[in-house]
Coordinates of C-alpha atoms in Angstrom, one line a residue:
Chain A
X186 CA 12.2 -40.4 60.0
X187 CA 13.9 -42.6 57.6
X188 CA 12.8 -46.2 57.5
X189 CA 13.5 -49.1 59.9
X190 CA 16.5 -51.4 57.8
X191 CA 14.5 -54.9 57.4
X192 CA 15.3 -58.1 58.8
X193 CA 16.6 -60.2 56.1
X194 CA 15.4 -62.9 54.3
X195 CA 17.1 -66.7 54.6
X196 CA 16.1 -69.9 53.2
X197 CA 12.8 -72.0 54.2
X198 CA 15.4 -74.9 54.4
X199 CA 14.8 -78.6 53.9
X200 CA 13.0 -79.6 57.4
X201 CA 9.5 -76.8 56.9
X202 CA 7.1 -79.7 56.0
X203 CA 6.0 -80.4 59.6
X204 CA 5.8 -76.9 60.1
X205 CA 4.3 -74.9 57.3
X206 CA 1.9 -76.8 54.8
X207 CA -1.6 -78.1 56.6
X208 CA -4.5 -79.4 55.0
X209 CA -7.1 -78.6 52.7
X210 CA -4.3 -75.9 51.9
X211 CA -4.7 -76.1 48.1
X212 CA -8.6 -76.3 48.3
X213 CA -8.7 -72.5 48.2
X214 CA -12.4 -72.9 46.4
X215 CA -15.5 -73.2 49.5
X216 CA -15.5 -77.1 48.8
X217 CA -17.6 -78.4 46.1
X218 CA -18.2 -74.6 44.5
X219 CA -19.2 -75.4 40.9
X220 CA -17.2 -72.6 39.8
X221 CA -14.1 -74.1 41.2
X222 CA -10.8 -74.3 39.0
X223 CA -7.8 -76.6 39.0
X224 CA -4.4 -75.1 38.2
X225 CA -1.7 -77.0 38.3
X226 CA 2.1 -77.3 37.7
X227 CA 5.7 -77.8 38.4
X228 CA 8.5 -76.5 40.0
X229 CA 11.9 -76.8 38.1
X230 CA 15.3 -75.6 38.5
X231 CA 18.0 -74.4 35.9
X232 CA 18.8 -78.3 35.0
X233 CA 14.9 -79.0 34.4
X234 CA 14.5 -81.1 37.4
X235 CA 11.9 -80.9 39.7
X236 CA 12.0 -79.4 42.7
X237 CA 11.1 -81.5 45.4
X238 CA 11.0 -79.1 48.3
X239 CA 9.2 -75.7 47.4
X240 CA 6.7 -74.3 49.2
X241 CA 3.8 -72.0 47.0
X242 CA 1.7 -69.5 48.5
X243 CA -1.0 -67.9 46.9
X244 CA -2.9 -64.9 47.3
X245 CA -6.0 -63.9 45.6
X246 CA -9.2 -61.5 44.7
X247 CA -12.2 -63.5 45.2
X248 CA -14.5 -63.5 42.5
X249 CA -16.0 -60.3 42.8
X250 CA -12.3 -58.8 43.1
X251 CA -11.9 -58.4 46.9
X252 CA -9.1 -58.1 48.7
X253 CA -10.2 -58.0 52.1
X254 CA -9.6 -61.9 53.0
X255 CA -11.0 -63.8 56.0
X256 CA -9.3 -66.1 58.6
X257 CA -9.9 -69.5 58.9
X258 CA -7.5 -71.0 56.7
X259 CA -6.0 -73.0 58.6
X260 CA -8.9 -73.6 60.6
X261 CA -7.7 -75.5 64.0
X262 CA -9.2 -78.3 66.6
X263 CA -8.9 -76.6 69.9
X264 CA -9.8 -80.0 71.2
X265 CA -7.0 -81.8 69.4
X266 CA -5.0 -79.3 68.5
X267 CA -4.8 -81.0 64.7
X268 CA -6.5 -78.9 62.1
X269 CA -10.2 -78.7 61.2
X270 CA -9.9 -77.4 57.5
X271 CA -11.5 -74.7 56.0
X272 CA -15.4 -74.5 56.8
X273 CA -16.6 -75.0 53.4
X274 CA -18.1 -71.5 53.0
X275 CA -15.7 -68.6 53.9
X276 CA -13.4 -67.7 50.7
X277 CA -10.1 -66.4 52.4
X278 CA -8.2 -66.0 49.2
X279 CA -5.1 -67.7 50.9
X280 CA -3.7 -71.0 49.6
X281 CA -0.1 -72.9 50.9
X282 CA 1.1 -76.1 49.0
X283 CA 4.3 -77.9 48.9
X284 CA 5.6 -79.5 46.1
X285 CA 5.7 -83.4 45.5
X286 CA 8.4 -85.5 45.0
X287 CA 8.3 -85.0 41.3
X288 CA 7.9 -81.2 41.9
X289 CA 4.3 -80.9 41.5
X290 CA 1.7 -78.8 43.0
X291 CA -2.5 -78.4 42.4
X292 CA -4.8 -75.9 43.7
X293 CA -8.3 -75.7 43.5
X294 CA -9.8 -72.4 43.6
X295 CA -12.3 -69.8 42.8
X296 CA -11.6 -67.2 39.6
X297 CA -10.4 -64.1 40.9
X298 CA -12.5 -61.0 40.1
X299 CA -11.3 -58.2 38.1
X300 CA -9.3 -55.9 41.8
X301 CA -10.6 -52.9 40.0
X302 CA -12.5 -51.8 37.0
X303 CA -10.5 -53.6 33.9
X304 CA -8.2 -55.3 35.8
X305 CA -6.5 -58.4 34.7
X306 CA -7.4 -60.8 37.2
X307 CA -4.3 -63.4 38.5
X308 CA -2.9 -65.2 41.3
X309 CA -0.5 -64.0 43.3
X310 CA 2.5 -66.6 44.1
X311 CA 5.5 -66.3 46.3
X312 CA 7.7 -69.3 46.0
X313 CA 10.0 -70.7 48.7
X314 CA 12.3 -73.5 48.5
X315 CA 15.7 -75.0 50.1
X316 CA 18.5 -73.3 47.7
X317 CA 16.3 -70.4 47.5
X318 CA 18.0 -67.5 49.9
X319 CA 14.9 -64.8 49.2
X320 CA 11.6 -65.8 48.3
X321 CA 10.1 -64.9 45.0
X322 CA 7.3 -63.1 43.4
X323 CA 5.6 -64.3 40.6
X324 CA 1.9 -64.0 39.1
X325 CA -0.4 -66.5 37.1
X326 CA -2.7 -65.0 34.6
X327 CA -5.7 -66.7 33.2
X328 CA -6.1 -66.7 29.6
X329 CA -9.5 -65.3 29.8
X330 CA -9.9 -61.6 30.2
X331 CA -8.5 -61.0 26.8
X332 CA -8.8 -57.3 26.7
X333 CA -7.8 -56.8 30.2
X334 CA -4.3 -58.7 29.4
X335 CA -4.1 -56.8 26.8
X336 CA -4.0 -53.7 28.7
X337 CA -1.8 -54.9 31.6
X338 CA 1.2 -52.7 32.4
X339 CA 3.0 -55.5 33.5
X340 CA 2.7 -57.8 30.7
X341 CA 2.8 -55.0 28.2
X342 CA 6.4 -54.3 29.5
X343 CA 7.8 -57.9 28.5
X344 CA 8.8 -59.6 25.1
X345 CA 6.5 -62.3 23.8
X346 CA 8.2 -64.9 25.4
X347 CA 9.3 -63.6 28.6
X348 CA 4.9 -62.9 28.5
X349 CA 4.1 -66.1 28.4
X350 CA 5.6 -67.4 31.2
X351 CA 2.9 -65.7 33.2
X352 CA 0.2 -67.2 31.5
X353 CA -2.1 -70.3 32.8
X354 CA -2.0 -72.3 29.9
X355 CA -6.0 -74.1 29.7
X356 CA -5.6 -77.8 29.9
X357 CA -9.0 -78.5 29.2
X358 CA -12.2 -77.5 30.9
X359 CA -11.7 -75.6 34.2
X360 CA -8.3 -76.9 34.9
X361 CA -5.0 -74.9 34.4
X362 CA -1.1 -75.5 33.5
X363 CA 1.0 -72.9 34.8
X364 CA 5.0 -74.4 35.7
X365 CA 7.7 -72.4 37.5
X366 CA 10.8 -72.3 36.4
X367 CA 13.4 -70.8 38.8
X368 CA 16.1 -70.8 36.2
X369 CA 16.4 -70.4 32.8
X370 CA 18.4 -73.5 30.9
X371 CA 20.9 -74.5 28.6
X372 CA 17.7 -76.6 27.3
X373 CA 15.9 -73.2 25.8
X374 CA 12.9 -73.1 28.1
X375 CA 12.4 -69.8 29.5
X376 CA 12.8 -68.5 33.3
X377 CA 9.6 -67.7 34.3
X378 CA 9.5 -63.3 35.5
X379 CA 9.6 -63.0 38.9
X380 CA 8.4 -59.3 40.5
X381 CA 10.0 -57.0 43.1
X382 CA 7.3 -54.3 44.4
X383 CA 8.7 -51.1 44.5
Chain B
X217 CA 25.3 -94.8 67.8
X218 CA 28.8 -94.3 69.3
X219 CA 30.4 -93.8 66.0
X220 CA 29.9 -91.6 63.1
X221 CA 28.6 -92.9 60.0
X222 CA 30.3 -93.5 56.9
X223 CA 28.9 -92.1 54.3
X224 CA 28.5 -95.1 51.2
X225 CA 31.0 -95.7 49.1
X226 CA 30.7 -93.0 45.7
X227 CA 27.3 -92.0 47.2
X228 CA 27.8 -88.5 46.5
X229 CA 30.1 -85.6 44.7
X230 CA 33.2 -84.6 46.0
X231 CA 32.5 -81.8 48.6
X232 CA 34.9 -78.6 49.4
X233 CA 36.4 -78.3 52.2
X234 CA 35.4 -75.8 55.0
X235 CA 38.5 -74.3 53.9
X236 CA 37.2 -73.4 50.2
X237 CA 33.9 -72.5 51.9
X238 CA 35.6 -70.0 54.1
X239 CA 37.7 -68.4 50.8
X240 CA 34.3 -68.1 49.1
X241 CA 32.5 -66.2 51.9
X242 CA 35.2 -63.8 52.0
X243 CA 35.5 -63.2 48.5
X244 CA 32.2 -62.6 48.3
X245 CA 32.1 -60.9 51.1
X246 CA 35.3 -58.5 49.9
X247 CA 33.1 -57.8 46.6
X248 CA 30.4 -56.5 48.7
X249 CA 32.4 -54.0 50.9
X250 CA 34.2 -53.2 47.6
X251 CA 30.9 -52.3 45.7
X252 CA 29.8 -50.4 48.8
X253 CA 33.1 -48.1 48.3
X254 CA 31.8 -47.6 45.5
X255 CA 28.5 -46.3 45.7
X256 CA 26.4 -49.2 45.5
X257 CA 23.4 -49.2 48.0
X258 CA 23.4 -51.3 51.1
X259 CA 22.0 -55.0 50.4
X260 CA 19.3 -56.0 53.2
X261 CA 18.7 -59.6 51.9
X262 CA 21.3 -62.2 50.6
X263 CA 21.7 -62.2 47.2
X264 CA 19.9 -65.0 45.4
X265 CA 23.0 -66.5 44.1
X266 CA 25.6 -67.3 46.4
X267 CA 27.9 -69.7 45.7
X268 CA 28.9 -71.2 49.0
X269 CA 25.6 -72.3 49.3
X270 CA 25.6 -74.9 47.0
X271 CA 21.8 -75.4 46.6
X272 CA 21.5 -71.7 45.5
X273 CA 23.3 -72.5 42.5
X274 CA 20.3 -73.8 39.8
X275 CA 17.9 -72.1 42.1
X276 CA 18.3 -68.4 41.7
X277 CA 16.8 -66.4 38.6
X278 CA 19.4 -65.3 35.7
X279 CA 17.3 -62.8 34.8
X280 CA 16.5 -59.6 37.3
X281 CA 13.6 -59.2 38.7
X282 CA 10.8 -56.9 37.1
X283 CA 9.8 -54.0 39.0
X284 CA 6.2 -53.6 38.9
X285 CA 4.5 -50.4 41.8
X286 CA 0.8 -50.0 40.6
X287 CA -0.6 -48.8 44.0
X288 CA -3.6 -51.2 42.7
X289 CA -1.6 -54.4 42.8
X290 CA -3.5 -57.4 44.5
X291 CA 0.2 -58.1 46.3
X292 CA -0.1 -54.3 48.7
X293 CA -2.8 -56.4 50.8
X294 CA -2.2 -60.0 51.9
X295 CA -4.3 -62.9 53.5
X296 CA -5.6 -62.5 57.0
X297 CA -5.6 -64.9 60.0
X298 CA -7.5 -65.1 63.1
X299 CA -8.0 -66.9 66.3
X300 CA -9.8 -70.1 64.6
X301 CA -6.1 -70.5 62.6
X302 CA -4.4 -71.0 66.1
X303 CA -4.5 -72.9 69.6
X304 CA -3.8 -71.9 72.8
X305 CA -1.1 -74.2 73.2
X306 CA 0.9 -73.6 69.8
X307 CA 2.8 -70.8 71.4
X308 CA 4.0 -73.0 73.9
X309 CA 6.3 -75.6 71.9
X310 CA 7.4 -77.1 75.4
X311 CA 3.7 -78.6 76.0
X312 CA 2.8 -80.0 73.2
X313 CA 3.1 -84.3 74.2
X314 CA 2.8 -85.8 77.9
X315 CA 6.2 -84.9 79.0
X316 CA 8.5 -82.2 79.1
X317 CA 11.3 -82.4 76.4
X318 CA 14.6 -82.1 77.2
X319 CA 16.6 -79.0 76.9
X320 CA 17.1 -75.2 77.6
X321 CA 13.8 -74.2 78.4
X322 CA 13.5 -70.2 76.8
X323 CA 11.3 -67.7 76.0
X324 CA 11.4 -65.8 72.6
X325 CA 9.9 -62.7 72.1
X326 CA 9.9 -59.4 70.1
X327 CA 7.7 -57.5 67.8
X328 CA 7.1 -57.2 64.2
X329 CA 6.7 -54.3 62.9
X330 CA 7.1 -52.7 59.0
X331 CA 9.2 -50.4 57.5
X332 CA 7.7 -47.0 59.6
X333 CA 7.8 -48.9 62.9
X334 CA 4.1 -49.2 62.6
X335 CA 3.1 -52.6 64.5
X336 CA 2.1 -55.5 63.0
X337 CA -1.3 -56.8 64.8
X338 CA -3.1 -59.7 64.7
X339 CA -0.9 -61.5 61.9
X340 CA 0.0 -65.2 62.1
X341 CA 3.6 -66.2 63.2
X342 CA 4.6 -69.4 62.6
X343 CA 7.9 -71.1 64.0
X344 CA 10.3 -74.3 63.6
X345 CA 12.9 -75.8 65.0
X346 CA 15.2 -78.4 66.0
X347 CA 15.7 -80.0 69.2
X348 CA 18.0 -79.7 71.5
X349 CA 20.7 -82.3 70.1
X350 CA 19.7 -80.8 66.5
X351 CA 17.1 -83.2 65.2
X352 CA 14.5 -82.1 63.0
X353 CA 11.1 -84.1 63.3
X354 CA 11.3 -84.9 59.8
X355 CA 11.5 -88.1 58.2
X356 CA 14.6 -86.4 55.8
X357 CA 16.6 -85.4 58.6
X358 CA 18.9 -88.6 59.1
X359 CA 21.5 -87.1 61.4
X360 CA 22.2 -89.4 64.3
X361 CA 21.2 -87.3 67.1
X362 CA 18.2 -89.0 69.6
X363 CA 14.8 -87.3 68.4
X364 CA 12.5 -86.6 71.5
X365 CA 9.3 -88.1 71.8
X366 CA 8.6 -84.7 73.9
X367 CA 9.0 -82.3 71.3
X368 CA 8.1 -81.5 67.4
X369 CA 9.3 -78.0 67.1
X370 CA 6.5 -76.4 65.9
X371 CA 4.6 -72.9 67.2
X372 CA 2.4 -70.2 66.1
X373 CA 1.0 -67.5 67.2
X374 CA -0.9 -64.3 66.3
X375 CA 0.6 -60.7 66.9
X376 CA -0.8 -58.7 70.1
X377 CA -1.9 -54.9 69.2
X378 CA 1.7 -53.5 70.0
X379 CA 2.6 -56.4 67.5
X380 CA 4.3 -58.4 70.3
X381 CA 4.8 -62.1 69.6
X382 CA 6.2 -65.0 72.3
X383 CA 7.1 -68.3 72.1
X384 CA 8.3 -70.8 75.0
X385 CA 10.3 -73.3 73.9
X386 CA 13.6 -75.5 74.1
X387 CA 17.1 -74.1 72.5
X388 CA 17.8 -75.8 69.7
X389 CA 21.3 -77.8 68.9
X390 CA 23.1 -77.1 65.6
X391 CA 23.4 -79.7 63.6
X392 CA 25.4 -81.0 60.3
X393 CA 24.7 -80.9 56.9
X394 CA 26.3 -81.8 53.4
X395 CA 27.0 -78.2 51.8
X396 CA 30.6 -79.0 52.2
X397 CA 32.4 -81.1 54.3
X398 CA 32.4 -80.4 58.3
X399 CA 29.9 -78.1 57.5
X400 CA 27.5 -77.6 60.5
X401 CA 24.5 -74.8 61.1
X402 CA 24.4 -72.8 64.1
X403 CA 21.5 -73.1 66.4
X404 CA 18.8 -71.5 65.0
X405 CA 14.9 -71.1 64.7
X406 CA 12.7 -70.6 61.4
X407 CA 10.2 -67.5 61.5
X408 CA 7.8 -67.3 59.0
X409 CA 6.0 -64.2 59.0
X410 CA 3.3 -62.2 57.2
X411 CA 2.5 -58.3 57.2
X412 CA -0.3 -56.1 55.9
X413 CA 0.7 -56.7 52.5
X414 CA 1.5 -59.5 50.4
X415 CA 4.8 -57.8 49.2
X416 CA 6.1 -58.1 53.1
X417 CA 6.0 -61.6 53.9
X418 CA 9.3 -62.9 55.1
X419 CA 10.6 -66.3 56.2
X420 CA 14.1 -66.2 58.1
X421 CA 16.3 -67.6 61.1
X422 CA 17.1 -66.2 64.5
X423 CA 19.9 -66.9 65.7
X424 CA 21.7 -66.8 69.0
X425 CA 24.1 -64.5 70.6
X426 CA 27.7 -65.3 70.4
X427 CA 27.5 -68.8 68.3
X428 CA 31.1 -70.0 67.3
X429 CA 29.5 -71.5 64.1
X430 CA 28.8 -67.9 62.4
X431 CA 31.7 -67.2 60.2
X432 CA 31.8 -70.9 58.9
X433 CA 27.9 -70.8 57.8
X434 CA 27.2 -70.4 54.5
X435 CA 23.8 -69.4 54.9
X436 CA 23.9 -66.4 57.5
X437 CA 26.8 -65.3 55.6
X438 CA 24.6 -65.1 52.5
X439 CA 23.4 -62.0 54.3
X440 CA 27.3 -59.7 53.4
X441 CA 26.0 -56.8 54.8
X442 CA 27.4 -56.7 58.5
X443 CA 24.9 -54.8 60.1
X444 CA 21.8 -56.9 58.5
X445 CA 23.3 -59.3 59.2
X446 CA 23.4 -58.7 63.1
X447 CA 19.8 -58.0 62.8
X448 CA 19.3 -62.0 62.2
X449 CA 21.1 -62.7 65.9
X450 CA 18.6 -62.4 69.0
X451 CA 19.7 -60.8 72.3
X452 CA 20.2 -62.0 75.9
X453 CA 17.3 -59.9 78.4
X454 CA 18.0 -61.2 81.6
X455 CA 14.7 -59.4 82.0
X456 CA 12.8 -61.8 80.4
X457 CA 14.2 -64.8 81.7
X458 CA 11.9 -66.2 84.6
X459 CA 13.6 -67.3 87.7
X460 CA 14.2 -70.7 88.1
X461 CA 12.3 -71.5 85.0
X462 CA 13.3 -69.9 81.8
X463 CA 16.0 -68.1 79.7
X464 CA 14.9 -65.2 77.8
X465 CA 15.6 -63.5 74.0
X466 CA 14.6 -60.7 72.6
X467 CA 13.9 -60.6 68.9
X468 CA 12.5 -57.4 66.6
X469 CA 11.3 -58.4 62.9
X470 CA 11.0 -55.2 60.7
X471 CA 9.1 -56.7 57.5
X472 CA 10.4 -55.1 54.1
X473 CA 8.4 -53.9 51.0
X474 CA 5.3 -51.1 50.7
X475 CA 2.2 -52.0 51.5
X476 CA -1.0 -50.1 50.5
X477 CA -1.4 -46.1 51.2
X478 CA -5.0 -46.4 51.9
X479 CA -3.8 -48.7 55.2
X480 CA -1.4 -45.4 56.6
X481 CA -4.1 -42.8 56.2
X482 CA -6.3 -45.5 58.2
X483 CA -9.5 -46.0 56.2
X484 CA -8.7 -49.7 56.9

């Protein structure tokens, strides 16, 4: 049987922020977890300004580098119908945030866990935004795992600095740079790779 | 408001016509049939950079995208959801506040399924809309159209076993916006949707059957392939439609992209 054609993608639009982002949606990490990291960045376009109206997801190994994920997410208040937050223990590896008005984003999380034996560990990201007609793939590698980065045969494919734009840059302790650009510049700074699965 | 309003004096750029609009959709549109004739694959998805959508135009990549198909990647599974992530009552967008809001009362429904036809079960679908005069809840949205203390315009729900989802709600009004001049959306409502696997989430429109506004829109016309583009228009069922009660749609979501092939030989 050959496959069923897919419905196609269109834009997330401008009006998705009643809709789609909910709280504690950044707080991937069970709350107060002392292993909890920060990474945070920006959204740009191919002027350098920031993109006010993306929408990140992420999706991630826990720790110990499984995949199977839990519900309760977006935990909800059957009572209210307004949303509970995540219970503070569960790890679901799932993580939604929209971008500020100066095009910034956080999320807190827990390290993921090497998905099989020498792995390099990362975050998974697909990025939405109004202008943007078909989501995008993207991944952000910690700078840890030496070795395993070494070894990875995605980042072993790309030049130096087309590398690097999938590297979380270490702020300081704990906490994590990593920006998105959707479009490379006149001003020099590089689009970051973004993945198709095959 | 009686009148339109003005927009300020030298508050924005000069926009194109509808007219320009129209001459870009069917140039690009005549490029694709033309790289079809010869030999290029059919294109399911719009193409990241599409001029007549204006916004596209700083936020598409330049470079193309790197393939990557380890059957190991964290993106061939994806995060679940379960019956804590939803209410009852999200499903129904008509009953959300103390009276009913005004409109076309429908009911939406269809199923999602990937690639083989497999069904997609238990996943989250999550939908948003205008209301009926084509006024988001949003404080951004500044078209003059009433908003309706009755209605927000949002709904989830989670995928039955035969991956059926269903929505009541109102039919949404097109509304304006500044891509070009005159430019206006046809009726439409926001799916967001996820599969088995990262790699297959999808956020898209449906829209309705037989909307005057389709060749003028720059957004469903992103998608130049005919057929895929069809698959973006719901039908009519005068099956589903309840008597004196509700107007029904019927609307299939096939999710793209592989997912793992430990899920198909079912040691999930």
């Amino acid at each position: 049987m050959s496959p069923l054609p897919p419905t196609p993608s269109q834009t997330v639009g401008p009006f998705y922020g009643y809709a789609l982002p909910f709280p504690t949606g950044g707080e991937i990490a069970p709350a107060g977890h002392p292993d909890t990291i920060t990474v945070r960045g920006v959204v740009l376009d191919g002027a350098g300004q920031p993109i006010p109206d993306a929408l990140l997801e992420i999706w991630q190994a826990g720790p110990d580098g499984d995949l199977t994920g839990r519900p309760g997410s977006m935990r909800r208040d059957p009572v209210t119908g307004g949303f509970l937050g995540r219970d503070g223990v569960d790890f679901t590896g799932f993580g939604r945030v929209a971008t500020d008005a100066d095009g910034g984003w956080v999320v807190r999380t827990l390290p993921p866990g090497p998905h099989r034996p020498g792995a390099a560990p990362y975050l998974s990201v697909c990025v939405f935004a109004r202008g943007l007609l078909h989501h995008l793939f993207t991944r952000i590698y910690l700078p840890e795992h030496a070795d395993a980065l070494a070894a990875d045969p995605v980042l072993g494919a790309l030049p130096p600095e087309r590398r690097a734009t999938l590297l979380a840059e270490r702020d300081h302790d704990r906490t994590y740079r990593f920006d998105i650009r959707l479009q490379g510049g006149d001003g020099g700074h590089e689009e970051t790779v973004f993945l198709a699965f095959a | 408001m009686s009148t339109p309003p003005s927009p300020p004096p030298g508050s924005s750029p000069a926009l194109a016509s509808q007219a320009e609009i129209d001459r870009e959709i069917a140039a690009q549109y005549q490029s694709y049939v033309d790289s079809r004739a010869a030999g290029a694959p059919a294109r399911q998805h719009p193409d990241r950079d599409y001029p007549p959508y204006r916004s596209s135009a700083l936020r598409h990549p330049k470079q193309p995208l790197v393939s990557v198909g380890d059957p190991e990647d964290v993106e061939l599974s994806g995060p679940v959801f379960g019956v804590t992530d939803v209410t009852a009552l999200d499903s129904d967008l008509t009953r959300q506040h103390t009276g009913e809001p005004l409109g076309e009362r429908l009911t939406v429904t269809g199923r999602v399924l990937d690639r083989d036809g497999r069904p997609v079960r238990g996943q989250l679908v999550e939908v948003w809309q205008a209301n009926a005069a084509g006024r988001y809840a949003h404080q951004r949205d500044d078209h003059p159209a009433p908003l309706d203390p009755n209605f927000t315009g949002v709904g989830r729900c989670l995928t039955d076993d035969e991956g059926r989802y269903r929505f009541t709600t109102i039919k949404p009004g097109p509304y304006p916006w500044r891509n070009h001049r005159n430019a206006w959306r046809p009726a439409h409502i926001h799916f967001s949707l996820f599969g088995t696997a990262f790699t297959q989430r999808l956020v898209t429109q449906m829209y309705f059957p037989g909307d005057p506004l389709f060749p003028y829109d720059p957004i469903l016309q992103s998608v130049t392939d005919d057929a895929a583009r069809q698959r973006l228009v719901a039908s009519y069922d005068h099956d589903l439609s309840v008597p004196e009660w509700s107007l029904g749609y019927r609307w299939d979501i096939v999710l793209d992209g592989p997912a793992a092939t430990w899920m198909e030989e079912g040691r999930l």
